[in-house]
Structures are given as C-alpha cells and as structure tokens.
Amino acid sequence: YILKSLKDNKTYVGYTNDLERRLSEHNSGQSKATKNRRPLELLFSEKFETSIEAKKENYIGKVAVEEES
C-alpha cells in the first residue's frame, strides 16, 4: 500500500495482511514511521498471493517513490 501524508505531502510504502487495521494504526499514531505525518490517506493498495510477492513489490514501490522525490 501507499499512503500520502496530508501534512507534508510525502508518501509511505508498506505491506500488511490487514489493511484496515494498519491504516487505523497509522492514523492513530501507533506507527513510529508516520505518527508525526498524520493525517494520512490511502493512495494505492494491491493484494498478493504470498508475502514474498508483497515484500518484493514493497521494495520496488519504495525505490520508485524515492526516485520521484
């Protein structure tokens, strides 16, 4: 998934097996990586069959986001 901070317009890329729970954690400040960048909105999400596929795509997404910055 990719989140966008409405505070600083930066993005965060991650993966999870429970997107609703994870979004709630991000927006309630329970995630160290995004607690000072709230509120966050979901820009994109995709489901994968395995965690290996998700982790590979997560890495590719982080590289792509960094290159845009």
PDB file of N, CA, C and O in Angstrom:
ATOM      1  N   TYR A   1       0.833  -1.185   0.000  1.00  0.00           N
ATOM      2  CA  TYR A   1       0.000   0.000   0.000  1.00  0.00           C
ATOM      3  C   TYR A   1       0.870   1.238   0.000  1.00  0.00           C
ATOM      4  O   TYR A   1       2.031   1.193   0.380  1.00  0.00           O
ATOM      5  N   ILE A   2       0.298   2.332  -0.474  1.00  0.00           N
ATOM      6  CA  ILE A   2       0.992   3.616  -0.467  1.00  0.00           C
ATOM      7  C   ILE A   2       0.085   4.634   0.210  1.00  0.00           C
ATOM      8  O   ILE A   2      -1.078   4.771  -0.153  1.00  0.00           O
ATOM      9  N   LEU A   3       0.644   5.307   1.204  1.00  0.00           N
ATOM     10  CA  LEU A   3      -0.071   6.355   1.915  1.00  0.00           C
ATOM     11  C   LEU A   3       0.532   7.706   1.565  1.00  0.00           C
ATOM     12  O   LEU A   3       1.731   7.805   1.288  1.00  0.00           O
ATOM     13  N   LYS A   4      -0.288   8.725   1.626  1.00  0.00           N
ATOM     14  CA  LYS A   4       0.195  10.095   1.434  1.00  0.00           C
ATOM     15  C   LYS A   4      -0.143  10.904   2.677  1.00  0.00           C
ATOM     16  O   LYS A   4      -1.270  10.876   3.165  1.00  0.00           O
ATOM     17  N   SER A   5       0.847  11.620   3.164  1.00  0.00           N
ATOM     18  CA  SER A   5       0.643  12.491   4.313  1.00  0.00           C
ATOM     19  C   SER A   5      -0.046  13.766   3.860  1.00  0.00           C
ATOM     20  O   SER A   5       0.421  14.439   2.942  1.00  0.00           O
ATOM     21  N   LEU A   6      -1.136  14.116   4.503  1.00  0.00           N
ATOM     22  CA  LEU A   6      -1.808  15.374   4.205  1.00  0.00           C
ATOM     23  C   LEU A   6      -1.127  16.544   4.914  1.00  0.00           C
ATOM     24  O   LEU A   6      -1.440  17.696   4.651  1.00  0.00           O
ATOM     25  N   LYS A   7      -0.175  16.226   5.776  1.00  0.00           N
ATOM     26  CA  LYS A   7       0.576  17.256   6.494  1.00  0.00           C
ATOM     27  C   LYS A   7       1.771  17.747   5.672  1.00  0.00           C
ATOM     28  O   LYS A   7       1.991  18.943   5.554  1.00  0.00           O
ATOM     29  N   ASP A   8       2.547  16.799   5.089  1.00  0.00           N
ATOM     30  CA  ASP A   8       3.765  17.196   4.370  1.00  0.00           C
ATOM     31  C   ASP A   8       3.824  16.686   2.924  1.00  0.00           C
ATOM     32  O   ASP A   8       4.825  16.876   2.249  1.00  0.00           O
ATOM     33  N   ASN A   9       2.744  16.043   2.466  1.00  0.00           N
ATOM     34  CA  ASN A   9       2.636  15.523   1.095  1.00  0.00           C
ATOM     35  C   ASN A   9       3.646  14.434   0.753  1.00  0.00           C
ATOM     36  O   ASN A   9       3.820  14.104  -0.413  1.00  0.00           O
ATOM     37  N   LYS A  10       4.332  13.874   1.726  1.00  0.00           N
ATOM     38  CA  LYS A  10       5.259  12.777   1.472  1.00  0.00           C
ATOM     39  C   LYS A  10       4.498  11.458   1.468  1.00  0.00           C
ATOM     40  O   LYS A  10       3.397  11.358   1.998  1.00  0.00           O
ATOM     41  N   THR A  11       5.114  10.446   0.865  1.00  0.00           N
ATOM     42  CA  THR A  11       4.472   9.140   0.784  1.00  0.00           C
ATOM     43  C   THR A  11       5.161   8.125   1.681  1.00  0.00           C
ATOM     44  O   THR A  11       6.333   8.286   2.054  1.00  0.00           O
ATOM     45  N   TYR A  12       4.413   7.093   2.014  1.00  0.00           N
ATOM     46  CA  TYR A  12       4.904   5.967   2.807  1.00  0.00           C
ATOM     47  C   TYR A  12       4.451   4.700   2.104  1.00  0.00           C
ATOM     48  O   TYR A  12       3.287   4.579   1.720  1.00  0.00           O
ATOM     49  N   VAL A  13       5.365   3.751   1.909  1.00  0.00           N
ATOM     50  CA  VAL A  13       5.057   2.488   1.246  1.00  0.00           C
ATOM     51  C   VAL A  13       5.201   1.363   2.257  1.00  0.00           C
ATOM     52  O   VAL A  13       6.193   1.299   2.993  1.00  0.00           O
ATOM     53  N   GLY A  14       4.213   0.468   2.312  1.00  0.00           N
ATOM     54  CA  GLY A  14       4.282  -0.645   3.238  1.00  0.00           C
ATOM     55  C   GLY A  14       3.498  -1.839   2.737  1.00  0.00           C
ATOM     56  O   GLY A  14       2.918  -1.815   1.661  1.00  0.00           O
ATOM     57  N   TYR A  15       3.487  -2.905   3.546  1.00  0.00           N
ATOM     58  CA  TYR A  15       2.667  -4.073   3.250  1.00  0.00           C
ATOM     59  C   TYR A  15       2.114  -4.619   4.553  1.00  0.00           C
ATOM     60  O   TYR A  15       2.683  -4.409   5.625  1.00  0.00           O
ATOM     61  N   THR A  16       0.982  -5.291   4.464  1.00  0.00           N
ATOM     62  CA  THR A  16       0.307  -5.824   5.634  1.00  0.00           C
ATOM     63  C   THR A  16      -0.656  -6.920   5.212  1.00  0.00           C
ATOM     64  O   THR A  16      -1.015  -7.012   4.042  1.00  0.00           O
ATOM     65  N   ASN A  17      -1.080  -7.730   6.173  1.00  0.00           N
ATOM     66  CA  ASN A  17      -2.115  -8.723   5.881  1.00  0.00           C
ATOM     67  C   ASN A  17      -3.492  -8.233   6.338  1.00  0.00           C
ATOM     68  O   ASN A  17      -4.471  -8.946   6.209  1.00  0.00           O
ATOM     69  N   ASP A  18      -3.553  -7.010   6.871  1.00  0.00           N
ATOM     70  CA  ASP A  18      -4.819  -6.429   7.319  1.00  0.00           C
ATOM     71  C   ASP A  18      -4.769  -4.915   7.091  1.00  0.00           C
ATOM     72  O   ASP A  18      -4.381  -4.150   7.971  1.00  0.00           O
ATOM     73  N   LEU A  19      -5.166  -4.489   5.911  1.00  0.00           N
ATOM     74  CA  LEU A  19      -5.034  -3.087   5.516  1.00  0.00           C
ATOM     75  C   LEU A  19      -5.853  -2.151   6.398  1.00  0.00           C
ATOM     76  O   LEU A  19      -5.369  -1.098   6.813  1.00  0.00           O
ATOM     77  N   GLU A  20      -7.079  -2.516   6.701  1.00  0.00           N
ATOM     78  CA  GLU A  20      -7.937  -1.651   7.543  1.00  0.00           C
ATOM     79  C   GLU A  20      -7.287  -1.392   8.906  1.00  0.00           C
ATOM     80  O   GLU A  20      -7.243  -0.262   9.377  1.00  0.00           O
ATOM     81  N   ARG A  21      -6.783  -2.463   9.535  1.00  0.00           N
ATOM     82  CA  ARG A  21      -6.131  -2.331  10.841  1.00  0.00           C
ATOM     83  C   ARG A  21      -4.901  -1.445  10.728  1.00  0.00           C
ATOM     84  O   ARG A  21      -4.679  -0.547  11.538  1.00  0.00           O
ATOM     85  N   ARG A  22      -4.105  -1.673   9.676  1.00  0.00           N
ATOM     86  CA  ARG A  22      -2.863  -0.930   9.516  1.00  0.00           C
ATOM     87  C   ARG A  22      -3.119   0.551   9.266  1.00  0.00           C
ATOM     88  O   ARG A  22      -2.416   1.412   9.822  1.00  0.00           O
ATOM     89  N   LEU A  23      -4.112   0.881   8.462  1.00  0.00           N
ATOM     90  CA  LEU A  23      -4.460   2.287   8.239  1.00  0.00           C
ATOM     91  C   LEU A  23      -4.878   2.953   9.543  1.00  0.00           C
ATOM     92  O   LEU A  23      -4.507   4.100   9.819  1.00  0.00           O
ATOM     93  N   SER A  24      -5.647   2.227  10.332  1.00  0.00           N
ATOM     94  CA  SER A  24      -6.070   2.749  11.628  1.00  0.00           C
ATOM     95  C   SER A  24      -4.863   3.009  12.526  1.00  0.00           C
ATOM     96  O   SER A  24      -4.780   4.045  13.198  1.00  0.00           O
ATOM     97  N   GLU A  25      -3.904   2.083  12.523  1.00  0.00           N
ATOM     98  CA  GLU A  25      -2.688   2.259  13.322  1.00  0.00           C
ATOM     99  C   GLU A  25      -1.901   3.492  12.863  1.00  0.00           C
ATOM    100  O   GLU A  25      -1.424   4.269  13.690  1.00  0.00           O
ATOM    101  N   HIS A  26      -1.768   3.647  11.560  1.00  0.00           N
ATOM    102  CA  HIS A  26      -1.045   4.815  11.046  1.00  0.00           C
ATOM    103  C   HIS A  26      -1.737   6.113  11.472  1.00  0.00           C
ATOM    104  O   HIS A  26      -1.092   7.038  11.961  1.00  0.00           O
ATOM    105  N   ASN A  27      -3.039   6.186  11.290  1.00  0.00           N
ATOM    106  CA  ASN A  27      -3.754   7.436  11.565  1.00  0.00           C
ATOM    107  C   ASN A  27      -4.003   7.698  13.043  1.00  0.00           C
ATOM    108  O   ASN A  27      -4.334   8.821  13.413  1.00  0.00           O
ATOM    109  N   SER A  28      -3.785   6.695  13.890  1.00  0.00           N
ATOM    110  CA  SER A  28      -3.927   6.927  15.329  1.00  0.00           C
ATOM    111  C   SER A  28      -2.576   7.178  15.997  1.00  0.00           C
ATOM    112  O   SER A  28      -2.505   7.334  17.213  1.00  0.00           O
ATOM    113  N   GLY A  29      -1.492   7.183  15.200  1.00  0.00           N
ATOM    114  CA  GLY A  29      -0.175   7.472  15.746  1.00  0.00           C
ATOM    115  C   GLY A  29       0.557   6.276  16.306  1.00  0.00           C
ATOM    116  O   GLY A  29       1.570   6.433  16.984  1.00  0.00           O
ATOM    117  N   GLN A  30       0.093   5.065  16.039  1.00  0.00           N
ATOM    118  CA  GLN A  30       0.732   3.864  16.573  1.00  0.00           C
ATOM    119  C   GLN A  30       1.935   3.397  15.750  1.00  0.00           C
ATOM    120  O   GLN A  30       2.636   2.480  16.154  1.00  0.00           O
ATOM    121  N   SER A  31       2.160   4.028  14.606  1.00  0.00           N
ATOM    122  CA  SER A  31       3.306   3.687  13.763  1.00  0.00           C
ATOM    123  C   SER A  31       4.364   4.782  13.902  1.00  0.00           C
ATOM    124  O   SER A  31       4.111   5.946  13.612  1.00  0.00           O
ATOM    125  N   LYS A  32       5.566   4.393  14.346  1.00  0.00           N
ATOM    126  CA  LYS A  32       6.639   5.374  14.531  1.00  0.00           C
ATOM    127  C   LYS A  32       6.965   6.103  13.232  1.00  0.00           C
ATOM    128  O   LYS A  32       7.260   7.290  13.241  1.00  0.00           O
ATOM    129  N   ALA A  33       6.900   5.383  12.120  1.00  0.00           N
ATOM    130  CA  ALA A  33       7.295   5.954  10.823  1.00  0.00           C
ATOM    131  C   ALA A  33       6.381   7.081  10.359  1.00  0.00           C
ATOM    132  O   ALA A  33       6.811   7.954   9.614  1.00  0.00           O
ATOM    133  N   THR A  34       5.124   7.072  10.799  1.00  0.00           N
ATOM    134  CA  THR A  34       4.175   8.061  10.278  1.00  0.00           C
ATOM    135  C   THR A  34       3.456   8.881  11.350  1.00  0.00           C
ATOM    136  O   THR A  34       2.652   9.740  11.009  1.00  0.00           O
ATOM    137  N   LYS A  35       3.766   8.657  12.614  1.00  0.00           N
ATOM    138  CA  LYS A  35       2.977   9.319  13.664  1.00  0.00           C
ATOM    139  C   LYS A  35       3.053  10.840  13.618  1.00  0.00           C
ATOM    140  O   LYS A  35       2.116  11.520  13.999  1.00  0.00           O
ATOM    141  N   ASN A  36       4.155  11.399  13.123  1.00  0.00           N
ATOM    142  CA  ASN A  36       4.278  12.856  13.040  1.00  0.00           C
ATOM    143  C   ASN A  36       3.878  13.411  11.682  1.00  0.00           C
ATOM    144  O   ASN A  36       4.085  14.590  11.408  1.00  0.00           O
ATOM    145  N   ARG A  37       3.307  12.553  10.834  1.00  0.00           N
ATOM    146  CA  ARG A  37       2.929  12.974   9.485  1.00  0.00           C
ATOM    147  C   ARG A  37       1.433  12.823   9.239  1.00  0.00           C
ATOM    148  O   ARG A  37       0.973  12.871   8.114  1.00  0.00           O
ATOM    149  N   ARG A  38       0.677  12.654  10.303  1.00  0.00           N
ATOM    150  CA  ARG A  38      -0.775  12.473  10.185  1.00  0.00           C
ATOM    151  C   ARG A  38      -1.473  13.781   9.858  1.00  0.00           C
ATOM    152  O   ARG A  38      -0.963  14.838  10.222  1.00  0.00           O
ATOM    153  N   PRO A  39      -2.636  13.701   9.215  1.00  0.00           N
ATOM    154  CA  PRO A  39      -3.374  12.516   8.771  1.00  0.00           C
ATOM    155  C   PRO A  39      -2.801  11.974   7.458  1.00  0.00           C
ATOM    156  O   PRO A  39      -2.090  12.669   6.728  1.00  0.00           O
ATOM    157  N   LEU A  40      -3.122  10.695   7.209  1.00  0.00           N
ATOM    158  CA  LEU A  40      -2.657  10.015   6.008  1.00  0.00           C
ATOM    159  C   LEU A  40      -3.844   9.502   5.220  1.00  0.00           C
ATOM    160  O   LEU A  40      -4.856   9.115   5.796  1.00  0.00           O
ATOM    161  N   GLU A  41      -3.694   9.499   3.896  1.00  0.00           N
ATOM    162  CA  GLU A  41      -4.743   8.947   3.047  1.00  0.00           C
ATOM    163  C   GLU A  41      -4.153   7.826   2.201  1.00  0.00           C
ATOM    164  O   GLU A  41      -2.975   7.866   1.838  1.00  0.00           O
ATOM    165  N   LEU A  42      -4.971   6.847   1.902  1.00  0.00           N
ATOM    166  CA  LEU A  42      -4.556   5.724   1.080  1.00  0.00           C
ATOM    167  C   LEU A  42      -4.561   6.146  -0.384  1.00  0.00           C
ATOM    168  O   LEU A  42      -5.582   6.586  -0.910  1.00  0.00           O
ATOM    169  N   LEU A  43      -3.397   6.026  -1.039  1.00  0.00           N
ATOM    170  CA  LEU A  43      -3.300   6.345  -2.457  1.00  0.00           C
ATOM    171  C   LEU A  43      -3.472   5.101  -3.318  1.00  0.00           C
ATOM    172  O   LEU A  43      -4.039   5.160  -4.401  1.00  0.00           O
ATOM    173  N   PHE A  44      -2.961   3.952  -2.836  1.00  0.00           N
ATOM    174  CA  PHE A  44      -2.950   2.745  -3.651  1.00  0.00           C
ATOM    175  C   PHE A  44      -2.798   1.518  -2.757  1.00  0.00           C
ATOM    176  O   PHE A  44      -2.082   1.562  -1.755  1.00  0.00           O
ATOM    177  N   SER A  45      -3.460   0.443  -3.130  1.00  0.00           N
ATOM    178  CA  SER A  45      -3.239  -0.848  -2.469  1.00  0.00           C
ATOM    179  C   SER A  45      -3.407  -1.956  -3.490  1.00  0.00           C
ATOM    180  O   SER A  45      -4.105  -1.790  -4.501  1.00  0.00           O
ATOM    181  N   GLU A  46      -2.748  -3.062  -3.233  1.00  0.00           N
ATOM    182  CA  GLU A  46      -2.807  -4.213  -4.124  1.00  0.00           C
ATOM    183  C   GLU A  46      -2.676  -5.474  -3.283  1.00  0.00           C
ATOM    184  O   GLU A  46      -1.901  -5.503  -2.325  1.00  0.00           O
ATOM    185  N   LYS A  47      -3.430  -6.513  -3.648  1.00  0.00           N
ATOM    186  CA  LYS A  47      -3.361  -7.792  -2.940  1.00  0.00           C
ATOM    187  C   LYS A  47      -2.420  -8.737  -3.666  1.00  0.00           C
ATOM    188  O   LYS A  47      -2.363  -8.744  -4.888  1.00  0.00           O
ATOM    189  N   PHE A  48      -1.689  -9.544  -2.885  1.00  0.00           N
ATOM    190  CA  PHE A  48      -0.767 -10.530  -3.423  1.00  0.00           C
ATOM    191  C   PHE A  48      -1.074 -11.888  -2.814  1.00  0.00           C
ATOM    192  O   PHE A  48      -1.586 -11.984  -1.703  1.00  0.00           O
ATOM    193  N   GLU A  49      -0.731 -12.929  -3.546  1.00  0.00           N
ATOM    194  CA  GLU A  49      -0.974 -14.293  -3.087  1.00  0.00           C
ATOM    195  C   GLU A  49      -0.047 -14.694  -1.943  1.00  0.00           C
ATOM    196  O   GLU A  49      -0.436 -15.446  -1.062  1.00  0.00           O
ATOM    197  N   THR A  50       1.193 -14.209  -1.962  1.00  0.00           N
ATOM    198  CA  THR A  50       2.163 -14.594  -0.940  1.00  0.00           C
ATOM    199  C   THR A  50       2.833 -13.375  -0.347  1.00  0.00           C
ATOM    200  O   THR A  50       2.882 -12.305  -0.965  1.00  0.00           O
ATOM    201  N   SER A  51       3.386 -13.551   0.841  1.00  0.00           N
ATOM    202  CA  SER A  51       4.112 -12.450   1.477  1.00  0.00           C
ATOM    203  C   SER A  51       5.407 -12.155   0.724  1.00  0.00           C
ATOM    204  O   SER A  51       5.868 -11.010   0.707  1.00  0.00           O
ATOM    205  N   ILE A  52       5.973 -13.146   0.071  1.00  0.00           N
ATOM    206  CA  ILE A  52       7.196 -12.922  -0.714  1.00  0.00           C
ATOM    207  C   ILE A  52       6.912 -11.963  -1.864  1.00  0.00           C
ATOM    208  O   ILE A  52       7.676 -11.028  -2.111  1.00  0.00           O
ATOM    209  N   GLU A  53       5.800 -12.165  -2.551  1.00  0.00           N
ATOM    210  CA  GLU A  53       5.417 -11.252  -3.632  1.00  0.00           C
ATOM    211  C   GLU A  53       5.179  -9.837  -3.095  1.00  0.00           C
ATOM    212  O   GLU A  53       5.595  -8.862  -3.703  1.00  0.00           O
ATOM    213  N   ALA A  54       4.503  -9.751  -1.966  1.00  0.00           N
ATOM    214  CA  ALA A  54       4.203  -8.447  -1.366  1.00  0.00           C
ATOM    215  C   ALA A  54       5.489  -7.729  -0.967  1.00  0.00           C
ATOM    216  O   ALA A  54       5.637  -6.530  -1.198  1.00  0.00           O
ATOM    217  N   LYS A  55       6.413  -8.450  -0.360  1.00  0.00           N
ATOM    218  CA  LYS A  55       7.675  -7.840   0.069  1.00  0.00           C
ATOM    219  C   LYS A  55       8.490  -7.366  -1.129  1.00  0.00           C
ATOM    220  O   LYS A  55       9.094  -6.301  -1.093  1.00  0.00           O
ATOM    221  N   LYS A  56       8.486  -8.142  -2.208  1.00  0.00           N
ATOM    222  CA  LYS A  56       9.206  -7.745  -3.421  1.00  0.00           C
ATOM    223  C   LYS A  56       8.594  -6.463  -3.989  1.00  0.00           C
ATOM    224  O   LYS A  56       9.297  -5.519  -4.327  1.00  0.00           O
ATOM    225  N   GLU A  57       7.276  -6.411  -4.078  1.00  0.00           N
ATOM    226  CA  GLU A  57       6.597  -5.227  -4.613  1.00  0.00           C
ATOM    227  C   GLU A  57       6.790  -4.038  -3.683  1.00  0.00           C
ATOM    228  O   GLU A  57       6.929  -2.900  -4.136  1.00  0.00           O
ATOM    229  N   ASN A  58       6.807  -4.276  -2.382  1.00  0.00           N
ATOM    230  CA  ASN A  58       7.035  -3.217  -1.397  1.00  0.00           C
ATOM    231  C   ASN A  58       8.403  -2.579  -1.631  1.00  0.00           C
ATOM    232  O   ASN A  58       8.528  -1.357  -1.635  1.00  0.00           O
ATOM    233  N   TYR A  59       9.408  -3.390  -1.869  1.00  0.00           N
ATOM    234  CA  TYR A  59      10.752  -2.869  -2.130  1.00  0.00           C
ATOM    235  C   TYR A  59      10.756  -2.044  -3.415  1.00  0.00           C
ATOM    236  O   TYR A  59      11.288  -0.939  -3.450  1.00  0.00           O
ATOM    237  N   ILE A  60      10.150  -2.562  -4.471  1.00  0.00           N
ATOM    238  CA  ILE A  60      10.086  -1.843  -5.749  1.00  0.00           C
ATOM    239  C   ILE A  60       9.349  -0.516  -5.568  1.00  0.00           C
ATOM    240  O   ILE A  60       9.771   0.512  -6.080  1.00  0.00           O
ATOM    241  N   GLY A  61       8.264  -0.529  -4.817  1.00  0.00           N
ATOM    242  CA  GLY A  61       7.500   0.693  -4.565  1.00  0.00           C
ATOM    243  C   GLY A  61       8.303   1.732  -3.820  1.00  0.00           C
ATOM    244  O   GLY A  61       8.247   2.922  -4.123  1.00  0.00           O
ATOM    245  N   LYS A  62       9.086   1.304  -2.838  1.00  0.00           N
ATOM    246  CA  LYS A  62       9.903   2.250  -2.081  1.00  0.00           C
ATOM    247  C   LYS A  62      10.960   2.880  -2.970  1.00  0.00           C
ATOM    248  O   LYS A  62      11.224   4.076  -2.888  1.00  0.00           O
ATOM    249  N   VAL A  63      11.570   2.087  -3.839  1.00  0.00           N
ATOM    250  CA  VAL A  63      12.582   2.617  -4.751  1.00  0.00           C
ATOM    251  C   VAL A  63      11.940   3.629  -5.702  1.00  0.00           C
ATOM    252  O   VAL A  63      12.472   4.713  -5.917  1.00  0.00           O
ATOM    253  N   ALA A  64      10.777   3.307  -6.235  1.00  0.00           N
ATOM    254  CA  ALA A  64      10.093   4.213  -7.164  1.00  0.00           C
ATOM    255  C   ALA A  64       9.716   5.525  -6.485  1.00  0.00           C
ATOM    256  O   ALA A  64       9.888   6.602  -7.060  1.00  0.00           O
ATOM    257  N   VAL A  65       9.215   5.456  -5.263  1.00  0.00           N
ATOM    258  CA  VAL A  65       8.837   6.660  -4.527  1.00  0.00           C
ATOM    259  C   VAL A  65      10.065   7.510  -4.243  1.00  0.00           C
ATOM    260  O   VAL A  65      10.036   8.728  -4.390  1.00  0.00           O
ATOM    261  N   GLU A  66      11.176   6.881  -3.858  1.00  0.00           N
ATOM    262  CA  GLU A  66      12.399   7.639  -3.579  1.00  0.00           C
ATOM    263  C   GLU A  66      12.921   8.325  -4.831  1.00  0.00           C
ATOM    264  O   GLU A  66      13.424   9.439  -4.763  1.00  0.00           O
ATOM    265  N   GLU A  67      12.790   7.676  -5.982  1.00  0.00           N
ATOM    266  CA  GLU A  67      13.276   8.268  -7.221  1.00  0.00           C
ATOM    267  C   GLU A  67      12.450   9.477  -7.625  1.00  0.00           C
ATOM    268  O   GLU A  67      12.951  10.384  -8.261  1.00  0.00           O
ATOM    269  N   GLU A  68      11.157   9.505  -7.245  1.00  0.00           N
ATOM    270  CA  GLU A  68      10.296  10.639  -7.568  1.00  0.00           C
ATOM    271  C   GLU A  68      10.636  11.859  -6.713  1.00  0.00           C
ATOM    272  O   GLU A  68      10.391  12.980  -7.104  1.00  0.00           O
ATOM    273  N   SER A  69      11.195  11.622  -5.537  1.00  0.00           N
ATOM    274  CA  SER A  69      11.490  12.728  -4.593  1.00  0.00           C
ATOM    275  C   SER A  69      12.659  13.565  -5.040  1.00  0.00           C
ATOM    276  O   SER A  69      13.492  13.257  -5.766  1.00  0.00           O
TER     277      SER A  69
END
